[in-house]
CSV table of N, CA, C and O in Angstrom, one decimal:
chain,number,residue,atom,x,y,z
V,17,MET,N,-71.7,-194.2,10.3
V,17,MET,CA,-72.2,-194.4,11.6
V,17,MET,C,-71.9,-195.9,11.9
V,17,MET,O,-72.2,-196.8,11.2
V,18,TYR,N,-71.3,-196.1,13.1
V,18,TYR,CA,-71.0,-197.4,13.6
V,18,TYR,C,-72.0,-197.8,14.7
V,18,TYR,O,-72.4,-196.9,15.5
V,19,THR,N,-72.3,-199.0,14.9
V,19,THR,CA,-73.2,-199.5,15.9
V,19,THR,C,-72.5,-200.6,16.7
V,19,THR,O,-71.9,-201.5,16.1
V,20,LEU,N,-72.6,-200.5,18.0
V,20,LEU,CA,-72.1,-201.5,18.9
V,20,LEU,C,-73.2,-202.6,19.0
V,20,LEU,O,-74.3,-202.2,19.4
V,21,PHE,N,-72.9,-203.8,18.7
V,21,PHE,CA,-73.8,-204.9,18.8
V,21,PHE,C,-73.4,-205.8,19.9
V,21,PHE,O,-72.2,-206.2,20.0
V,22,LEU,N,-74.3,-206.0,20.9
V,22,LEU,CA,-74.0,-206.9,22.1
V,22,LEU,C,-74.9,-208.1,22.0
V,22,LEU,O,-76.1,-207.9,22.0
V,23,LEU,N,-74.3,-209.2,22.1
V,23,LEU,CA,-75.1,-210.5,22.3
V,23,LEU,C,-74.8,-211.0,23.7
V,23,LEU,O,-73.6,-211.4,24.0
V,24,TYR,N,-75.8,-211.1,24.5
V,24,TYR,CA,-75.6,-211.6,25.9
V,24,TYR,C,-76.1,-213.0,25.9
V,24,TYR,O,-77.2,-213.3,25.4
V,25,THR,N,-75.3,-213.9,26.5
V,25,THR,CA,-75.7,-215.2,26.9
V,25,THR,C,-76.1,-215.1,28.3
V,25,THR,O,-75.3,-214.7,29.2
V,26,ILE,N,-77.4,-215.4,28.6
V,26,ILE,CA,-77.9,-215.1,30.0
V,26,ILE,C,-78.5,-216.4,30.5
V,26,ILE,O,-78.8,-217.4,29.8
V,27,ASP,N,-78.7,-216.4,31.8
V,27,ASP,CA,-79.4,-217.4,32.5
V,27,ASP,C,-80.9,-217.1,32.4
V,27,ASP,O,-81.4,-216.1,32.9
V,28,PRO,N,-81.7,-217.9,31.7
V,28,PRO,CA,-83.1,-217.6,31.5
V,28,PRO,C,-83.9,-217.5,32.8
V,28,PRO,O,-84.9,-216.8,32.8
V,29,ASN,N,-83.4,-218.1,33.8
V,29,ASN,CA,-84.1,-218.0,35.1
V,29,ASN,C,-83.8,-216.7,35.8
V,29,ASN,O,-84.4,-216.4,36.9
V,30,LYS,N,-82.9,-215.9,35.3
V,30,LYS,CA,-82.6,-214.6,35.9
V,30,LYS,C,-82.8,-213.5,34.9
V,30,LYS,O,-82.2,-212.4,34.9
V,31,LEU,N,-83.8,-213.7,34.0
V,31,LEU,CA,-84.2,-212.7,33.0
V,31,LEU,C,-84.6,-211.4,33.7
V,31,LEU,O,-84.3,-210.3,33.2
V,32,ALA,N,-85.3,-211.4,34.8
V,32,ALA,CA,-85.7,-210.2,35.5
V,32,ALA,C,-84.4,-209.4,35.9
V,32,ALA,O,-84.4,-208.1,35.8
V,33,ASP,N,-83.4,-210.0,36.3
V,33,ASP,CA,-82.1,-209.3,36.7
V,33,ASP,C,-81.5,-208.7,35.4
V,33,ASP,O,-81.0,-207.5,35.5
V,34,TRP,N,-81.5,-209.4,34.3
V,34,TRP,CA,-81.0,-208.8,33.1
V,34,TRP,C,-81.8,-207.6,32.6
V,34,TRP,O,-81.2,-206.6,32.2
V,35,ARG,N,-83.1,-207.7,32.7
V,35,ARG,CA,-84.0,-206.6,32.3
V,35,ARG,C,-83.7,-205.4,33.2
V,35,ARG,O,-83.6,-204.3,32.7
V,36,ALA,N,-83.6,-205.6,34.5
V,36,ALA,CA,-83.3,-204.5,35.4
V,36,ALA,C,-81.9,-203.8,35.0
V,36,ALA,O,-81.8,-202.6,35.0
V,37,TYR,N,-80.9,-204.6,34.7
V,37,TYR,CA,-79.6,-204.1,34.2
V,37,TYR,C,-79.8,-203.3,33.0
V,37,TYR,O,-79.3,-202.2,32.9
V,38,ALA,N,-80.5,-203.9,32.0
V,38,ALA,CA,-80.7,-203.2,30.7
V,38,ALA,C,-81.3,-201.8,30.9
V,38,ALA,O,-80.9,-200.8,30.4
V,39,GLN,N,-82.4,-201.8,31.7
V,39,GLN,CA,-83.1,-200.5,32.0
V,39,GLN,C,-82.2,-199.5,32.7
V,39,GLN,O,-82.2,-198.3,32.4
V,40,ALA,N,-81.4,-200.0,33.7
V,40,ALA,CA,-80.5,-199.1,34.4
V,40,ALA,C,-79.3,-198.6,33.6
V,40,ALA,O,-78.8,-197.5,33.9
V,41,GLU,N,-79.0,-199.2,32.5
V,41,GLU,CA,-77.9,-198.8,31.6
V,41,GLU,C,-78.3,-197.6,30.7
V,41,GLU,O,-77.4,-197.0,30.1
V,42,PHE,N,-79.5,-197.4,30.5
V,42,PHE,CA,-79.9,-196.3,29.6
V,42,PHE,C,-79.3,-195.0,29.9
V,42,PHE,O,-78.7,-194.3,29.1
V,43,GLU,N,-79.3,-194.6,31.2
V,43,GLU,CA,-78.8,-193.3,31.6
V,43,GLU,C,-77.3,-193.2,31.5
V,43,GLU,O,-76.8,-192.3,30.8
V,44,PRO,N,-76.5,-194.2,32.0
V,44,PRO,CA,-75.0,-194.0,31.8
V,44,PRO,C,-74.6,-194.1,30.4
V,44,PRO,O,-73.6,-193.4,30.0
V,45,ILE,N,-75.2,-195.0,29.6
V,45,ILE,CA,-74.9,-195.1,28.2
V,45,ILE,C,-75.1,-193.8,27.4
V,45,ILE,O,-74.3,-193.3,26.7
V,46,THR,N,-76.3,-193.2,27.6
V,46,THR,CA,-76.6,-191.9,27.0
V,46,THR,C,-75.7,-190.8,27.5
V,46,THR,O,-75.2,-190.0,26.6
V,47,GLU,N,-75.5,-190.7,28.7
V,47,GLU,CA,-74.6,-189.7,29.3
V,47,GLU,C,-73.1,-189.9,28.8
V,47,GLU,O,-72.4,-188.9,28.8
V,48,SER,N,-72.8,-191.1,28.4
V,48,SER,CA,-71.4,-191.3,27.9
V,48,SER,C,-71.3,-191.1,26.4
V,48,SER,O,-70.2,-191.3,25.9
V,49,GLY,N,-72.4,-190.8,25.7
V,49,GLY,CA,-72.3,-190.5,24.3
V,49,GLY,C,-72.9,-191.6,23.4
V,49,GLY,O,-72.8,-191.4,22.2
V,50,GLY,N,-73.3,-192.7,23.9
V,50,GLY,CA,-74.0,-193.7,23.1
V,50,GLY,C,-75.4,-193.4,22.9
V,50,GLY,O,-76.1,-192.7,23.7
V,51,ARG,N,-76.0,-193.9,21.7
V,51,ARG,CA,-77.4,-193.7,21.5
V,51,ARG,C,-78.0,-195.1,21.3
V,51,ARG,O,-77.8,-195.8,20.4
V,52,ILE,N,-78.7,-195.5,22.4
V,52,ILE,CA,-79.3,-196.9,22.4
V,52,ILE,C,-80.4,-197.0,21.3
V,52,ILE,O,-81.3,-196.2,21.3
V,53,THR,N,-80.2,-197.9,20.4
V,53,THR,CA,-81.3,-198.2,19.4
V,53,THR,C,-82.2,-199.3,19.9
V,53,THR,O,-83.2,-199.6,19.3
V,54,GLY,N,-81.7,-200.1,20.9
V,54,GLY,CA,-82.6,-201.1,21.4
V,54,GLY,C,-81.9,-202.1,22.3
V,54,GLY,O,-80.7,-202.4,22.1
V,55,TYR,N,-82.6,-202.5,23.4
V,55,TYR,CA,-82.2,-203.7,24.2
V,55,TYR,C,-83.3,-204.7,23.9
V,55,TYR,O,-84.5,-204.3,24.0
V,56,TYR,N,-83.0,-205.9,23.7
V,56,TYR,CA,-84.0,-206.9,23.3
V,56,TYR,C,-83.9,-208.2,24.1
V,56,TYR,O,-82.8,-208.8,24.2
V,57,ALA,N,-84.9,-208.5,24.8
V,57,ALA,CA,-85.0,-209.6,25.7
V,57,ALA,C,-85.6,-210.8,24.9
V,57,ALA,O,-86.3,-210.7,24.0
V,58,PRO,N,-85.2,-212.1,25.3
V,58,PRO,CA,-85.7,-213.2,24.6
V,58,PRO,C,-87.2,-213.4,25.0
V,58,PRO,O,-87.7,-212.9,26.0
V,59,THR,N,-87.9,-214.2,24.1
V,59,THR,CA,-89.3,-214.6,24.4
V,59,THR,C,-89.4,-216.1,24.4
V,59,THR,O,-88.4,-216.8,24.0
V,60,GLU,N,-90.5,-216.5,24.8
V,60,GLU,CA,-90.8,-218.0,24.8
V,60,GLU,C,-91.3,-218.4,23.4
V,60,GLU,O,-91.5,-219.6,23.2
V,61,PHE,N,-91.5,-217.5,22.5
V,61,PHE,CA,-92.2,-217.8,21.2
V,61,PHE,C,-91.2,-218.4,20.2
V,61,PHE,O,-91.6,-219.3,19.5
V,62,ALA,N,-90.0,-217.9,20.2
V,62,ALA,CA,-89.0,-218.4,19.2
V,62,ALA,C,-87.6,-218.0,19.6
V,62,ALA,O,-87.4,-217.0,20.2
V,63,GLY,N,-86.7,-218.8,19.2
V,63,GLY,CA,-85.3,-218.5,19.5
V,63,GLY,C,-84.9,-219.0,20.8
V,63,GLY,O,-85.7,-219.4,21.6
V,64,ALA,N,-83.6,-218.8,21.1
V,64,ALA,CA,-83.0,-219.2,22.4
V,64,ALA,C,-83.5,-218.3,23.5
V,64,ALA,O,-83.5,-217.1,23.3
V,65,THR,N,-83.9,-218.9,24.6
V,65,THR,CA,-84.3,-218.1,25.8
V,65,THR,C,-83.1,-217.6,26.6
V,65,THR,O,-83.2,-217.0,27.6
V,66,SER,N,-81.9,-218.0,26.1
V,66,SER,CA,-80.7,-217.7,26.8
V,66,SER,C,-79.9,-216.6,26.1
V,66,SER,O,-78.7,-216.4,26.4
V,67,GLU,N,-80.5,-215.9,25.1
V,67,GLU,CA,-79.8,-214.9,24.4
V,67,GLU,C,-80.6,-213.6,24.4
V,67,GLU,O,-81.8,-213.6,24.2
V,68,ALA,N,-79.9,-212.5,24.7
V,68,ALA,CA,-80.5,-211.2,24.6
V,68,ALA,C,-79.5,-210.3,23.8
V,68,ALA,O,-78.4,-210.6,23.7
V,69,PHE,N,-80.0,-209.2,23.3
V,69,PHE,CA,-79.3,-208.3,22.4
V,69,PHE,C,-79.4,-206.9,22.8
V,69,PHE,O,-80.4,-206.5,23.4
V,70,ALA,N,-78.4,-206.1,22.4
V,70,ALA,CA,-78.5,-204.6,22.5
V,70,ALA,C,-77.8,-204.0,21.3
V,70,ALA,O,-76.8,-204.6,20.8
V,71,THR,N,-78.3,-202.9,20.8
V,71,THR,CA,-77.6,-202.1,19.8
V,71,THR,C,-77.5,-200.7,20.2
V,71,THR,O,-78.4,-200.1,20.7
V,72,ILE,N,-76.3,-200.2,20.0
V,72,ILE,CA,-76.0,-198.8,20.5
V,72,ILE,C,-75.2,-198.1,19.4
V,72,ILE,O,-74.1,-198.5,19.1
V,73,ASP,N,-75.8,-197.0,18.9
V,73,ASP,CA,-75.0,-196.2,17.9
V,73,ASP,C,-73.9,-195.5,18.6
V,73,ASP,O,-74.2,-194.8,19.6
V,74,VAL,N,-72.7,-195.5,18.0
V,74,VAL,CA,-71.6,-194.9,18.6
V,74,VAL,C,-70.8,-193.9,17.7
V,74,VAL,O,-69.8,-193.4,18.1
V,75,GLY,N,-71.4,-193.6,16.5
V,75,GLY,CA,-70.7,-192.7,15.6
V,75,GLY,C,-69.5,-193.2,15.0
V,75,GLY,O,-69.5,-194.3,14.4
V,76,THR,N,-68.4,-192.4,15.0
V,76,THR,CA,-67.2,-192.8,14.4
V,76,THR,C,-66.4,-193.7,15.4
V,76,THR,O,-66.7,-193.8,16.5
V,77,MET,N,-65.3,-194.3,14.9
V,77,MET,CA,-64.5,-195.1,15.8
V,77,MET,C,-63.8,-194.3,16.9
V,77,MET,O,-63.7,-194.7,18.0
V,78,ALA,N,-63.5,-193.0,16.5
V,78,ALA,CA,-62.9,-192.1,17.5
V,78,ALA,C,-63.9,-191.8,18.6
V,78,ALA,O,-63.6,-191.8,19.8
V,79,GLU,N,-65.2,-191.6,18.2
V,79,GLU,CA,-66.3,-191.4,19.2
V,79,GLU,C,-66.5,-192.6,20.0
V,79,GLU,O,-66.9,-192.5,21.2
V,80,TYR,N,-66.4,-193.8,19.4
V,80,TYR,CA,-66.6,-195.0,20.1
V,80,TYR,C,-65.6,-195.1,21.3
V,80,TYR,O,-65.9,-195.5,22.4
V,81,GLU,N,-64.3,-194.8,21.0
V,81,GLU,CA,-63.3,-194.9,22.0
V,81,GLU,C,-63.5,-193.9,23.1
V,81,GLU,O,-63.3,-194.3,24.3
V,82,VAL,N,-64.0,-192.7,22.8
V,82,VAL,CA,-64.3,-191.8,23.9
V,82,VAL,C,-65.5,-192.3,24.7
V,82,VAL,O,-65.5,-192.3,25.9
V,83,TYR,N,-66.5,-192.9,24.0
V,83,TYR,CA,-67.7,-193.4,24.7
V,83,TYR,C,-67.3,-194.6,25.6
V,83,TYR,O,-67.7,-194.6,26.8
V,84,ARG,N,-66.4,-195.5,25.2
V,84,ARG,CA,-66.0,-196.6,26.0
V,84,ARG,C,-65.3,-196.1,27.3
V,84,ARG,O,-65.6,-196.6,28.4
V,85,ALA,N,-64.4,-195.1,27.2
V,85,ALA,CA,-63.7,-194.6,28.3
V,85,ALA,C,-64.7,-193.9,29.3
V,85,ALA,O,-64.6,-194.1,30.5
V,86,LYS,N,-65.6,-193.1,28.8
V,86,LYS,CA,-66.6,-192.4,29.6
V,86,LYS,C,-67.5,-193.4,30.3
V,86,LYS,O,-67.8,-193.3,31.5
V,87,LEU,N,-68.0,-194.4,29.6
V,87,LEU,CA,-68.8,-195.4,30.2
V,87,LEU,C,-68.1,-196.2,31.3
V,87,LEU,O,-68.7,-196.4,32.4
V,88,ALA,N,-66.9,-196.6,31.0
V,88,ALA,CA,-66.1,-197.3,32.0
V,88,ALA,C,-65.9,-196.6,33.3
V,88,ALA,O,-65.9,-197.1,34.4
V,89,ALA,N,-65.9,-195.2,33.2
V,89,ALA,CA,-65.7,-194.4,34.4
V,89,ALA,C,-67.0,-193.9,35.0
V,89,ALA,O,-66.9,-193.3,36.1
V,90,HIS,N,-68.1,-194.2,34.4
V,90,HIS,CA,-69.4,-193.7,34.9
V,90,HIS,C,-69.8,-194.5,36.2
V,90,HIS,O,-69.9,-195.7,36.2
V,91,PRO,N,-70.0,-193.8,37.3
V,91,PRO,CA,-70.3,-194.4,38.6
V,91,PRO,C,-71.6,-195.3,38.5
V,91,PRO,O,-71.6,-196.4,39.1
V,92,LYS,N,-72.6,-194.9,37.8
V,92,LYS,CA,-73.8,-195.7,37.7
V,92,LYS,C,-73.6,-197.0,36.9
V,92,LYS,O,-74.1,-198.0,37.2
V,93,HIS,N,-72.8,-196.9,35.8
V,93,HIS,CA,-72.4,-198.1,35.0
V,93,HIS,C,-71.6,-199.0,35.9
V,93,HIS,O,-71.9,-200.2,35.9
V,94,GLN,N,-70.7,-198.5,36.7
V,94,GLN,CA,-69.9,-199.4,37.5
V,94,GLN,C,-70.8,-200.1,38.5
V,94,GLN,O,-70.6,-201.3,38.8
V,95,GLU,N,-71.7,-199.4,39.1
V,95,GLU,CA,-72.7,-200.0,40.1
V,95,GLU,C,-73.5,-201.1,39.4
V,95,GLU,O,-73.7,-202.2,39.9
V,96,ASN,N,-74.0,-200.7,38.2
V,96,ASN,CA,-74.8,-201.7,37.4
V,96,ASN,C,-74.0,-203.0,37.1
V,96,ASN,O,-74.6,-204.1,37.2
V,97,ALA,N,-72.8,-202.8,36.7
V,97,ALA,CA,-71.9,-203.9,36.4
V,97,ALA,C,-71.7,-204.8,37.6
V,97,ALA,O,-71.7,-206.0,37.5
V,98,ARG,N,-71.5,-204.2,38.7
V,98,ARG,CA,-71.3,-205.0,40.0
V,98,ARG,C,-72.6,-205.8,40.3
V,98,ARG,O,-72.5,-207.0,40.6
V,99,LYS,N,-73.7,-205.1,40.2
V,99,LYS,CA,-75.0,-205.8,40.5
V,99,LYS,C,-75.2,-207.0,39.6
V,99,LYS,O,-75.6,-208.1,40.0
V,100,ILE,N,-75.0,-206.8,38.3
V,100,ILE,CA,-75.4,-207.9,37.3
V,100,ILE,C,-74.3,-209.0,37.5
V,100,ILE,O,-74.7,-210.2,37.3
V,101,GLU,N,-73.1,-208.7,37.8
V,101,GLU,CA,-72.1,-209.7,38.0
V,101,GLU,C,-72.4,-210.6,39.2
V,101,GLU,O,-72.4,-211.8,39.2
V,102,ALA,N,-72.8,-209.9,40.3
V,102,ALA,CA,-73.2,-210.6,41.5
V,102,ALA,C,-74.4,-211.5,41.3
V,102,ALA,O,-74.5,-212.5,41.9
V,103,SER,N,-75.3,-211.1,40.4
V,103,SER,CA,-76.5,-211.9,40.2
V,103,SER,C,-76.3,-213.2,39.4
V,103,SER,O,-77.0,-214.1,39.5
V,104,GLY,N,-75.2,-213.2,38.6
V,104,GLY,CA,-74.9,-214.3,37.8
V,104,GLY,C,-75.8,-214.5,36.6
V,104,GLY,O,-75.9,-215.5,35.9
V,105,ALA,N,-76.5,-213.4,36.3
V,105,ALA,CA,-77.5,-213.4,35.1
V,105,ALA,C,-76.8,-213.5,33.8
V,105,ALA,O,-77.4,-214.1,32.9
V,106,ILE,N,-75.7,-212.9,33.6
V,106,ILE,CA,-75.0,-212.9,32.4
V,106,ILE,C,-73.8,-213.9,32.4
V,106,ILE,O,-72.9,-213.8,33.3
V,107,HIS,N,-73.8,-214.8,31.4
V,107,HIS,CA,-72.7,-215.8,31.3
V,107,HIS,C,-71.6,-215.2,30.5
V,107,HIS,O,-70.4,-215.5,30.7
V,108,SER,N,-71.9,-214.5,29.4
V,108,SER,CA,-70.9,-214.0,28.5
V,108,SER,C,-71.6,-212.8,27.7
V,108,SER,O,-72.8,-212.8,27.5
V,109,ILE,N,-70.7,-212.0,27.1
V,109,ILE,CA,-71.1,-210.9,26.2
V,109,ILE,C,-70.2,-210.9,25.0
V,109,ILE,O,-69.0,-210.8,25.1
V,110,TYR,N,-70.8,-211.1,23.8
V,110,TYR,CA,-70.1,-211.0,22.6
V,110,TYR,C,-70.3,-209.5,22.1
V,110,TYR,O,-71.4,-209.0,22.0
V,111,ARG,N,-69.2,-208.8,21.7
V,111,ARG,CA,-69.3,-207.5,21.2
V,111,ARG,C,-68.8,-207.4,19.8
V,111,ARG,O,-67.8,-208.0,19.4
V,112,ALA,N,-69.5,-206.6,18.9
V,112,ALA,CA,-69.1,-206.4,17.6
V,112,ALA,C,-69.4,-205.0,17.2
V,112,ALA,O,-70.4,-204.4,17.7
V,113,ILE,N,-68.6,-204.4,16.3
V,113,ILE,CA,-68.9,-203.1,15.7
V,113,ILE,C,-69.4,-203.4,14.4
V,113,ILE,O,-68.8,-204.1,13.6
V,114,ILE,N,-70.7,-203.0,14.1
V,114,ILE,CA,-71.3,-203.3,12.8
V,114,ILE,C,-71.7,-201.9,12.1
V,114,ILE,O,-71.7,-200.9,12.8
V,115,GLN,N,-72.1,-202.0,10.9
V,115,GLN,CA,-72.4,-200.9,10.1
V,115,GLN,C,-73.7,-201.2,9.3
V,115,GLN,O,-73.7,-202.2,8.6
V,116,LYS,N,-74.7,-200.3,9.4
V,116,LYS,CA,-75.9,-200.5,8.7
V,116,LYS,C,-75.7,-200.4,7.2
V,116,LYS,O,-75.0,-199.4,6.7
V,117,VAL,N,-76.3,-201.2,6.4
V,117,VAL,CA,-76.3,-201.1,4.9
V,117,VAL,C,-77.6,-200.4,4.5
V,117,VAL,O,-78.7,-200.8,4.8
V,118,GLU,N,-77.4,-199.3,3.8
V,118,GLU,CA,-78.5,-198.5,3.3
V,118,GLU,C,-78.5,-198.7,1.8
V,118,GLU,O,-77.5,-198.8,1.1
V,119,PRO,N,-79.7,-198.6,1.2
V,119,PRO,CA,-79.8,-198.7,-0.3
V,119,PRO,C,-79.1,-197.4,-0.9
V,119,PRO,O,-79.3,-196.3,-0.5
V,120,GLY,N,-78.2,-197.7,-1.9
V,120,GLY,CA,-77.6,-196.6,-2.6
V,120,GLY,C,-76.4,-196.0,-1.9
V,120,GLY,O,-75.8,-195.1,-2.4
V,121,ALA,N,-76.1,-196.4,-0.7
V,121,ALA,CA,-75.0,-195.8,0.1
V,121,ALA,C,-73.7,-196.5,-0.4
V,121,ALA,O,-73.6,-197.7,-0.6
V,122,ALA,N,-72.6,-195.7,-0.4
V,122,ALA,CA,-71.3,-196.1,-0.8
V,122,ALA,C,-70.7,-196.9,0.3
V,122,ALA,O,-70.9,-196.6,1.5
V,123,ALA,N,-70.0,-198.0,0.0
V,123,ALA,CA,-69.3,-198.8,1.0
V,123,ALA,C,-68.1,-198.0,1.6
V,123,ALA,O,-67.5,-197.2,0.9
V,124,LYS,N,-67.8,-198.2,2.9
V,124,LYS,CA,-66.7,-197.5,3.5
V,124,LYS,C,-65.6,-198.5,3.7
V,124,LYS,O,-65.7,-199.6,4.0
């Protein structure tokens, strides 16, 4: 199982816009084959207030490629992307494909 890890650099003054975007993405991501394991907003307690995260299980690399194509074509995702871009809430997005390490599991 592969997981898409997203690190958002955001404008802390536009956290509400980012939260609205994250909530709106649940439907298109799920309908495109991704399984959201979490969207994480920054807090004032610790860490950078300009960083937010998301993790989305995407299965195999072949399933990830299908997911990417479906999400890119999803009308609600396209609308969400236009809204968040217009808001200026997201400065950049770092993407990585990661793999969970389990006790006793063989390396792939």
